[in-house]
Amino acid sequence: MPEICLCLTASTMKENYAHIAAYRSYIDLVELRVDLLDPDERTQLQRNPDNVVRSFGDLRSILTVRRQQDGGAWTGTEGERLSLVRALLPGGFSWVDVEADPQGFEQRQALVREARAKGSRIIASRHYLEGVPADLSHELVRLLDIGDCAKVAARPNGVSDVLQLLRAGRSCAGPHVVVGMGSYGVPTRLLSSVLANLFTFTSPASSTLAAPGHISPDTLHDLYAHASCGQETRYFAVVGNPIAHSRSPEYHNTRFRQDGFDAVYVPVRVDDFSSFMDLACELPLQGISVTVPHKEAAARCAAHVDDGVSATGACNTLIRRDDGAYDGVNTDIEGLLRPLDGLLEGISAAMVLGAGGAARAAVFALMTCGIPVRVCNRTRSRAETLVSDLNSLCERRGVRFVPAVADDLPGTGDGTEEPPDLIVQTTSVGMHPDIDGDPIPAYRFRGSETVYDVIYTPPMTALLRRAETAGCRTINGSGMFDAQAAAQYRLFTNVLSYKGGSYGNSEGTEDLCH
Ligand code: NAP
């Protein structure tokens, strides 16, 4: 299991010691980022480096003075930097990070010898701040010729770069750390045992100075079960773009821990869904939650899909089968209906606002409950496409009420349309950060409507506030989130305790694992 290294990124040693104290029980070693220390602190350190290393107690330590070209903060000359590292070597750091880019490396070769003579081991490092180089595996071999551990930190520009990092890490035979910086690189930090890394770098939750995408040691340990990841661990993910805001990792990891499953669920920022599926097959991922904007691509990728996916064209869950292909399921439909349990009896007309993935789930869910639905969307043609897609399903199944496109946005027409008793709001209007947005500002609530906004950040949207003031029953999107996640969790735990079979009944169009 990779050791957890805490990067000491404060400007004073006093703050660094406070960070060590806060995370002591989670970490195995520290990396002292001397480039981030105040000049006075550096001077103090130079006077008495062994005091500092002694103060780390039984924690091993890495000495690093990171150059600006590598994402660090060192502003002096290269000669001054090497002199500083030399002056600190008597401290007895366990590791010294030496930049191994070919340009000017002869200068640093002497430093490698001196550090080894003082008992330190060498991390031979390369930093790529833009993209991942194509010949990464060869570079790792070259770095292992120089140091005792090869370290490559590169900033992926997309999920295919993350796959390259994963492959390079897995195929490297010597001690190494391969890590992706930035938001695309987060999975390489959470799955460091999959990359067979020697360490995983973390930073204090409050730090903004370490590499972007760093995770705090307690999050890595408590939420992502770092200490217990091994050969048997199975992996799950939520994918979207953006993804950092997702509540799903907390939901699923907490439940995996509570139920004693050796499973970890990670967020993956995905630009291109097909490249992501290469990563999913390679890891492999046992189950995947899919969010905006990839639900339609996920539906196209699934080998088999359930009724909900074939009706809506949107898939929010992929489940790996024995043969390595994935089945597509839509748990948004079940999620959407759960908060309406017991409330649909008196509903004779529903209005769905929006025509995206959530709207399709809402219309399908209400149709299957026998409720007449009208759809109303900013872009009318999109509402028409939604209705015609679902109408053909109604014909095939003999459903009693077929959905229709509303003549106007509620509150803006001539008032001849029957007012809805249920309004399901599925547009992104009113979602954080545009929390004052109201998709139907001209609509005057009668007070008898049930108003259901699927947005959950914020929990009280401008629309719900207005509806509540008018005396309406209101429902926010938290219940839907929890219910769709609970349905996914059931599918994930099926995979963990059962192998084989298919979850759907419709053929998909693309073969995934190629
Ligand atoms: P989507 O497929 O991108 O659809 C977005 C919808 O919002 C479209 O109908 C779009 O209209 C409309 N829209 C966007 N900006 C608008 C504006 N300024 N004025 C009027 N209409 C606008 O997204 P989605 O997957 O359906 O998700 C929609 C919302 O549901 C998001 O806020 C998402 O977080 C939420 N959601 C919640 C849950 C949950 O578990 N609670 C689950 C799924 C989704 P056009 O067609 O005219 O562009």
XYZ file of C-alpha atoms and ligand atoms in Angstrom:
562
model
C 0.000 0.000 0.000
C 1.463 3.429 -0.917
C 2.583 5.467 2.074
C 0.808 8.743 2.743
C 3.102 11.748 2.469
C 1.959 15.107 3.862
C 3.334 18.060 1.903
C 4.379 20.789 4.305
C 3.319 23.865 2.374
C 3.177 26.560 5.072
C 5.429 29.630 5.110
C 6.589 28.950 8.680
C 7.789 25.814 10.451
C 5.393 26.575 13.312
C 2.442 26.146 10.949
C 4.041 23.072 9.398
C 4.373 21.479 12.850
C 0.703 22.261 13.516
C -0.240 20.452 10.283
C 1.872 17.439 11.273
C 0.150 17.347 14.679
C -3.288 17.548 13.039
C -2.649 14.668 10.613
C -0.061 12.600 12.515
C -2.201 9.494 12.785
C -2.786 9.378 9.014
C 0.682 9.965 7.579
C 3.903 7.992 7.079
C 6.226 10.743 5.905
C 6.390 14.481 5.175
C 7.722 16.477 2.264
C 9.255 19.758 3.427
C 8.661 22.260 0.634
C 11.503 24.646 1.434
C 10.612 26.820 -1.581
C 7.373 27.785 0.194
C 9.032 28.843 3.463
C 9.584 32.542 4.274
C 13.223 33.637 3.647
C 13.828 34.066 7.414
C 12.590 30.563 8.057
C 14.933 29.212 5.354
C 17.854 30.952 7.029
C 16.916 29.376 10.386
C 16.653 26.007 8.708
C 20.071 26.326 7.097
C 21.626 27.125 10.497
C 20.300 23.971 12.069
C 18.836 21.471 9.590
C 19.248 18.423 11.860
C 17.011 20.072 14.482
C 14.203 20.211 11.968
C 14.565 16.620 10.836
C 14.781 15.523 14.504
C 11.566 17.408 15.209
C 9.760 15.193 12.678
C 10.312 12.333 15.185
C 9.814 8.927 13.611
C 8.282 10.412 10.447
C 10.527 10.044 7.445
C 11.041 13.178 5.379
C 11.584 14.392 1.826
C 13.614 17.535 1.134
C 12.280 19.524 -1.825
C 13.097 22.996 -3.144
C 10.745 23.149 -6.098
C 11.563 25.375 -9.094
C 8.908 27.661 -10.605
C 9.162 25.817 -13.924
C 8.031 22.691 -12.029
C 5.136 24.432 -10.316
C 7.129 25.474 -7.225
C 7.838 28.871 -5.709
C 11.649 29.125 -5.852
C 12.593 32.533 -7.293
C 16.394 32.559 -6.763
C 19.012 31.333 -9.218
C 19.684 27.649 -9.837
C 23.118 28.019 -8.211
C 21.511 29.457 -5.050
C 18.939 26.672 -5.020
C 21.543 23.919 -5.238
C 23.609 25.600 -2.504
C 20.544 25.677 -0.289
C 19.841 21.966 -0.852
C 23.521 21.190 -0.128
C 23.387 23.198 3.106
C 20.359 21.207 4.257
C 21.762 17.733 3.475
C 23.424 17.318 6.912
C 19.900 17.329 8.378
C 19.620 13.688 7.342
C 16.419 13.772 5.269
C 15.293 10.274 4.236
C 14.794 11.397 0.637
C 16.013 14.307 -1.476
C 13.985 15.302 -4.544
C 16.309 16.024 -7.469
C 14.889 17.327 -10.755
C 16.112 15.003 -13.478
C 15.284 16.887 -16.665
C 18.204 16.461 -19.032
C 18.876 20.202 -19.369
C 21.524 21.186 -16.808
C 21.426 17.785 -15.137
C 25.249 17.541 -14.874
C 25.048 20.296 -12.228
C 22.631 18.248 -10.168
C 24.522 14.962 -10.566
C 27.052 16.043 -7.951
C 24.155 16.751 -5.612
C 22.868 13.202 -6.077
C 26.274 11.835 -4.993
C 26.499 14.185 -1.990
C 22.978 13.362 -0.816
C 23.665 9.642 -1.034
C 26.891 10.101 0.893
C 24.822 11.712 3.679
C 22.514 8.690 3.782
C 19.579 10.150 1.820
C 17.859 8.329 -1.020
C 17.080 10.117 -4.258
C 13.704 10.826 -5.825
C 14.515 11.589 -9.458
C 11.591 13.768 -10.550
C 10.082 15.265 -13.683
C 7.200 17.735 -13.762
C 5.071 18.347 -16.829
C 2.748 21.275 -16.237
C 0.932 20.908 -19.567
C -0.096 17.450 -20.712
C 1.404 13.979 -20.366
C 4.421 13.015 -22.493
C 3.972 10.103 -24.874
C 7.132 8.223 -23.822
C 6.361 8.128 -20.119
C 7.399 4.509 -19.569
C 10.852 5.162 -21.041
C 11.174 8.288 -18.933
C 10.428 6.286 -15.775
C 13.174 3.818 -16.690
C 15.596 6.734 -17.219
C 14.634 8.255 -13.845
C 15.238 4.926 -12.106
C 18.788 4.968 -13.488
C 19.337 8.252 -11.684
C 17.435 7.845 -8.434
C 16.086 5.273 -6.005
C 12.531 6.311 -6.847
C 11.218 7.727 -10.139
C 8.620 10.465 -9.819
C 6.573 11.888 -12.678
C 3.965 14.547 -11.993
C 2.068 15.586 -15.117
C -1.075 17.608 -15.671
C -3.560 15.567 -17.733
C -5.565 17.538 -20.294
C -8.302 14.939 -20.319
C -9.206 11.431 -19.294
C -7.086 9.765 -22.031
C -4.004 11.339 -20.382
C -5.109 9.806 -17.063
C -5.208 6.395 -18.747
C -1.659 6.943 -19.977
C -0.516 7.734 -16.421
C -2.266 4.626 -15.129
C -0.618 2.394 -17.731
C 2.828 3.901 -17.111
C 2.509 3.474 -13.340
C 1.266 -0.105 -13.610
C 4.003 -1.161 -16.009
C 6.902 0.439 -14.112
C 8.913 -2.273 -12.343
C 10.950 -0.055 -9.996
C 9.882 2.167 -7.080
C 7.902 5.061 -8.513
C 5.322 7.756 -8.022
C 3.197 8.626 -11.060
C 0.688 11.344 -10.347
C -1.701 13.542 -12.309
C -2.007 17.179 -11.282
C -5.169 19.273 -11.503
C -8.807 18.231 -11.552
C -8.368 15.507 -14.203
C -5.544 13.972 -12.137
C -7.575 13.400 -8.944
C -8.148 9.645 -9.638
C -4.364 9.044 -9.725
C -4.147 10.373 -6.158
C -7.120 8.350 -4.930
C -6.070 5.157 -6.754
C -2.364 5.321 -5.962
C -2.292 1.614 -5.067
C -3.654 0.807 -8.558
C -0.741 2.760 -10.037
C 1.577 0.842 -7.666
C 2.956 4.134 -6.345
C 5.459 4.199 -3.509
C 3.849 7.275 -1.903
C 0.766 9.340 -2.389
C 1.138 13.051 -1.825
C -1.476 14.864 0.264
C -1.752 18.320 1.737
C -3.572 19.995 4.621
C -7.222 20.691 3.822
C -6.573 24.418 4.252
C -3.590 24.540 1.871
C -3.861 26.166 -1.529
C -0.147 25.962 -2.297
C 0.491 22.279 -2.947
C -0.223 20.777 -6.364
C -3.818 21.396 -7.485
C -5.998 18.331 -6.936
C -4.214 17.334 -3.700
C -6.392 15.515 -1.170
C -6.067 15.856 2.595
C -4.751 12.801 4.499
C -7.932 12.336 6.542
C -10.139 12.427 3.428
C -7.886 9.877 1.735
C -7.962 7.637 4.785
C -11.541 8.008 6.015
C -13.508 8.555 2.809
C -11.362 6.671 0.295
C -10.247 3.818 2.620
C -6.614 4.240 1.549
C -5.212 1.961 4.263
C -7.342 -1.005 3.275
C -6.966 -0.854 -0.538
C -5.362 -4.014 -1.866
C -5.528 -6.649 -4.597
C -9.126 -7.540 -3.736
C -10.466 -3.982 -3.609
C -13.087 -3.214 -6.227
C -13.547 0.207 -7.718
C -16.533 2.360 -8.620
C -16.741 5.918 -9.946
C -18.937 8.898 -10.597
C -18.210 10.679 -13.872
C -19.237 14.115 -15.082
C -17.849 17.473 -16.056
C -17.513 19.216 -13.671
C -17.522 16.596 -10.915
C -15.821 18.092 -7.847
C -19.177 19.209 -6.369
C -20.700 15.705 -6.476
C -22.148 14.306 -3.238
C -21.937 10.756 -4.620
C -18.413 9.789 -3.345
C -19.464 10.649 0.199
C -22.746 8.759 -0.149
C -21.351 5.527 -1.634
C -18.049 5.356 0.267
C -19.832 5.906 3.572
C -22.241 3.079 2.795
C -19.442 0.745 1.570
C -17.616 1.331 4.886
C -20.772 0.858 6.988
C -21.587 -2.409 5.213
C -18.007 -3.712 5.335
C -17.379 -3.856 1.554
C -13.802 -3.734 0.274
C -14.762 -1.169 -2.354
C -13.848 2.414 -3.171
C -15.821 4.983 -5.171
C -13.954 7.876 -6.784
C -14.907 11.029 -8.731
C -13.543 11.176 -12.296
C -13.718 14.345 -14.362
C -14.471 13.200 -17.895
C -14.154 15.232 -21.090
C -14.621 12.390 -23.580
C -16.855 9.492 -22.588
C -15.419 6.959 -24.995
C -11.865 7.556 -23.671
C -13.270 7.218 -20.172
C -14.688 3.798 -21.048
C -11.164 2.658 -21.993
C -10.097 3.704 -18.480
C -13.145 2.006 -16.924
C -12.373 -1.276 -18.698
C -8.697 -1.090 -17.827
C -9.081 -0.463 -14.084
C -11.691 -2.127 -14.181
C -14.590 -0.176 -12.673
C -17.390 -2.406 -11.372
C -20.054 0.275 -11.416
C -20.292 3.846 -12.654
C -22.619 6.712 -11.758
C -23.007 9.022 -14.733
C -23.962 12.651 -14.480
C -24.194 15.785 -16.678
C -23.213 15.878 -19.552
C -22.552 12.169 -20.209
C -25.890 10.403 -19.618
C -26.732 10.130 -23.309
C -23.232 8.917 -24.232
C -23.503 6.313 -21.454
C -26.813 5.105 -22.898
C -25.172 4.692 -26.317
C -22.212 2.827 -24.810
C -24.142 0.230 -22.810
C -24.299 -3.299 -24.184
C -27.807 -3.748 -22.750
C -30.099 -1.119 -21.267
C -33.199 -1.221 -19.061
C -36.607 0.202 -20.015
C -35.885 3.532 -18.365
C -32.749 4.070 -20.446
C -34.392 3.035 -23.692
C -37.351 5.333 -22.984
C -35.345 8.359 -21.930
C -32.133 7.905 -23.919
C -30.332 8.760 -20.684
C -28.335 6.376 -18.518
C -27.104 7.371 -15.061
C -25.738 3.959 -14.009
C -23.425 1.466 -15.698
C -22.874 -1.953 -14.174
C -20.022 -4.227 -15.232
C -20.916 -7.745 -16.288
C -18.855 -10.935 -16.234
C -17.879 -10.493 -19.879
C -16.479 -7.003 -19.212
C -19.283 -5.141 -21.007
C -21.562 -2.758 -19.094
C -25.333 -2.753 -18.642
C -27.103 0.608 -18.541
C -29.754 1.432 -15.944
C -31.674 4.633 -15.210
C -32.179 5.065 -11.453
C -33.204 8.731 -11.861
C -36.725 7.501 -12.666
C -37.047 5.588 -9.398
C -35.321 8.505 -7.637
C -37.712 11.043 -9.072
C -40.807 9.115 -7.990
C -39.734 8.327 -4.432
C -40.424 11.811 -2.940
C -43.876 11.655 -4.587
C -44.814 8.454 -2.722
C -48.396 8.859 -1.511
C -48.801 12.275 -3.167
C -49.907 11.257 -6.666
C -53.458 10.174 -5.754
C -55.095 13.555 -6.286
C -52.951 14.634 -9.251
C -54.916 14.936 -12.492
C -52.493 17.069 -14.552
C -48.736 17.525 -14.300
C -46.426 20.026 -15.968
C -42.743 19.211 -16.455
C -40.469 22.210 -16.955
C -37.408 21.366 -19.070
C -36.597 18.837 -21.777
C -33.164 17.499 -20.771
C -32.200 14.190 -19.162
C -33.977 14.879 -15.863
C -37.133 15.959 -17.733
C -37.145 12.708 -19.710
C -36.916 10.752 -16.454
C -39.748 12.846 -14.976
C -42.082 12.485 -17.968
C -41.459 8.741 -18.220
C -41.951 8.273 -14.466
C -45.247 10.209 -14.420
C -46.524 8.495 -17.571
C -45.918 5.089 -16.060
C -47.967 6.247 -13.050
C -50.875 7.106 -15.402
C -50.645 10.872 -14.979
C -51.264 13.202 -17.953
C -48.137 15.294 -18.507
C -47.430 18.444 -20.479
C -43.845 19.434 -21.204
C -42.708 22.980 -21.391
C -39.199 24.067 -22.308
C -37.273 27.178 -23.324
C -36.389 25.459 -26.604
C -39.731 24.205 -27.842
C -38.248 21.882 -30.464
C -36.447 19.955 -27.739
C -39.745 19.476 -25.861
C -41.303 18.263 -29.120
C -38.525 15.720 -29.640
C -38.910 14.485 -26.067
C -42.666 14.088 -26.471
C -42.426 12.331 -29.821
C -39.770 9.925 -28.478
C -41.934 9.046 -25.492
C -45.128 8.922 -27.554
C -43.773 6.071 -29.628
C -43.043 4.221 -26.415
C -46.638 4.862 -25.281
C -47.933 3.401 -28.531
C -45.812 0.271 -28.122
C -46.985 -0.203 -24.548
C -50.579 0.978 -24.813
C -50.072 3.677 -22.168
C -53.309 5.585 -21.449
C -52.058 9.180 -21.246
C -49.498 10.301 -23.789
C -47.351 13.351 -22.976
C -47.982 16.617 -24.837
C -46.070 19.837 -25.401
C -47.549 22.739 -23.427
C -48.736 25.706 -25.513
C -46.904 28.250 -23.399
C -44.764 28.607 -20.314
C -47.111 28.616 -17.306
C -48.251 32.162 -16.630
C -47.496 33.503 -20.091
C -50.334 32.107 -22.239
C -54.004 33.013 -22.558
C -54.879 30.975 -19.477
C -57.066 28.480 -21.329
C -54.859 25.467 -20.562
C -55.853 23.441 -17.526
C -53.618 24.537 -14.625
C -51.365 21.731 -13.371
C -51.695 20.262 -9.850
C -48.104 19.112 -10.014
C -45.195 21.115 -11.417
C -41.903 19.242 -11.752
C -39.059 21.682 -12.360
C -36.114 19.992 -14.102
C -34.259 22.876 -15.757
C -30.960 24.012 -14.269
C -32.451 27.489 -13.633
C -32.054 28.365 -9.941
C -29.161 25.956 -9.373
C -26.034 27.157 -7.580
C -24.439 29.637 -8.350
C -27.406 31.348 -10.126
C -29.618 30.917 -7.093
C -31.993 33.799 -7.936
C -33.057 32.196 -11.228
C -36.757 31.364 -11.605
C -37.789 29.424 -14.752
C -41.430 30.660 -14.655
C -41.332 34.165 -13.109
C -44.707 35.157 -14.610
C -46.585 32.166 -13.179
C -48.850 32.949 -10.227
C -49.287 29.925 -7.937
C -52.814 29.146 -6.831
C -51.523 27.552 -3.652
C -53.025 24.155 -4.436
C -50.136 22.934 -6.607
C -47.427 20.561 -5.506
C -44.146 22.079 -6.733
C -41.200 19.711 -7.051
C -37.813 21.184 -7.989
C -35.209 18.480 -8.708
C -32.363 20.899 -7.897
C -30.735 20.182 -4.514
C -28.143 22.960 -4.376
C -29.543 25.200 -2.974
C -32.128 23.156 -1.047
C -34.612 26.044 -1.341
C -34.651 27.508 -4.869
C -36.237 30.856 -5.742
C -39.108 28.933 -7.364
C -39.734 26.804 -4.268
C -39.598 29.878 -2.021
C -42.238 31.617 -4.136
C -44.384 28.474 -4.213
C -44.132 28.014 -0.449
C -45.125 31.630 0.166
C -48.222 31.036 -1.977
C -49.153 28.039 0.187
C -48.065 25.240 -2.183
C -46.647 21.922 -1.055
C -42.938 21.990 -2.036
C -40.359 19.232 -2.579
C -36.657 19.775 -3.345
C -34.178 17.501 -5.150
C -32.476 16.006 -2.066
C -34.957 13.147 -1.808
C -34.454 12.350 -5.493
C -30.688 12.406 -5.091
C -30.830 10.046 -2.114
C -33.303 7.682 -3.781
C -31.429 7.431 -7.104
C -28.176 6.920 -5.168
C -29.813 4.243 -2.982
C -31.009 2.438 -6.128
C -27.482 2.619 -7.566
C -26.046 1.336 -4.317
C -28.300 -1.724 -4.526
C -26.970 -2.414 -8.037
C -23.365 -1.866 -6.921
C -23.711 -4.234 -3.986
C -25.298 -6.822 -6.310
C -22.080 -6.683 -8.323
C -19.989 -7.009 -5.168
C -21.826 -10.068 -3.969
C -22.977 -11.615 -7.261
C -21.424 -12.055 -10.683
C -23.177 -12.711 -13.977
C -26.478 -11.909 -15.624
C -27.832 -8.819 -17.289
C -29.802 -5.916 -15.866
C -31.610 -4.822 -18.977
C -33.648 -5.965 -21.901
C -32.738 -3.723 -24.829
C -29.730 -4.029 -27.043
C -27.309 -1.111 -26.907
C -25.482 0.171 -29.934
C -21.805 0.238 -29.053
C -19.390 -2.377 -27.842
C -17.507 -0.904 -24.939
C -14.342 -2.741 -24.140
C -12.089 -2.527 -27.105
P -29.757 18.974 -19.239
O -30.029 17.696 -19.944
O -28.559 19.781 -19.589
O -31.088 19.902 -19.410
C -31.108 21.240 -18.942
C -32.527 21.828 -19.092
O -32.500 23.138 -18.483
C -32.957 22.012 -20.541
O -34.343 21.823 -20.616
C -32.617 23.495 -20.799
O -33.427 24.105 -21.758
C -32.966 24.089 -19.450
N -32.273 25.357 -19.236
C -30.967 25.540 -19.021
N -30.715 26.856 -18.862
C -31.911 27.504 -19.003
C -32.300 28.858 -18.940
N -31.407 29.823 -18.674
N -33.596 29.174 -19.080
C -34.518 28.190 -19.312
N -34.199 26.884 -19.396
C -32.909 26.542 -19.238
O -29.641 18.732 -17.660
P -30.368 17.600 -16.779
O -29.511 16.407 -16.681
O -31.782 17.436 -17.249
O -30.340 18.304 -15.332
C -31.153 19.426 -15.091
C -31.163 19.762 -13.617
O -31.656 18.658 -12.872
C -29.772 20.077 -13.060
O -29.907 21.174 -12.184
C -29.408 18.816 -12.302
O -28.542 19.080 -11.213
C -30.769 18.380 -11.792
N -30.792 16.932 -11.494
C -31.027 16.548 -10.222
C -31.043 15.204 -9.900
C -31.261 14.779 -8.475
O -30.891 13.649 -8.118
N -31.874 15.608 -7.645
C -30.843 14.224 -10.886
C -30.636 14.644 -12.207
C -30.625 16.012 -12.501
P -33.001 24.109 -23.320
O -33.432 22.769 -23.878
O -33.748 25.252 -23.884
O -31.493 24.289 -23.355
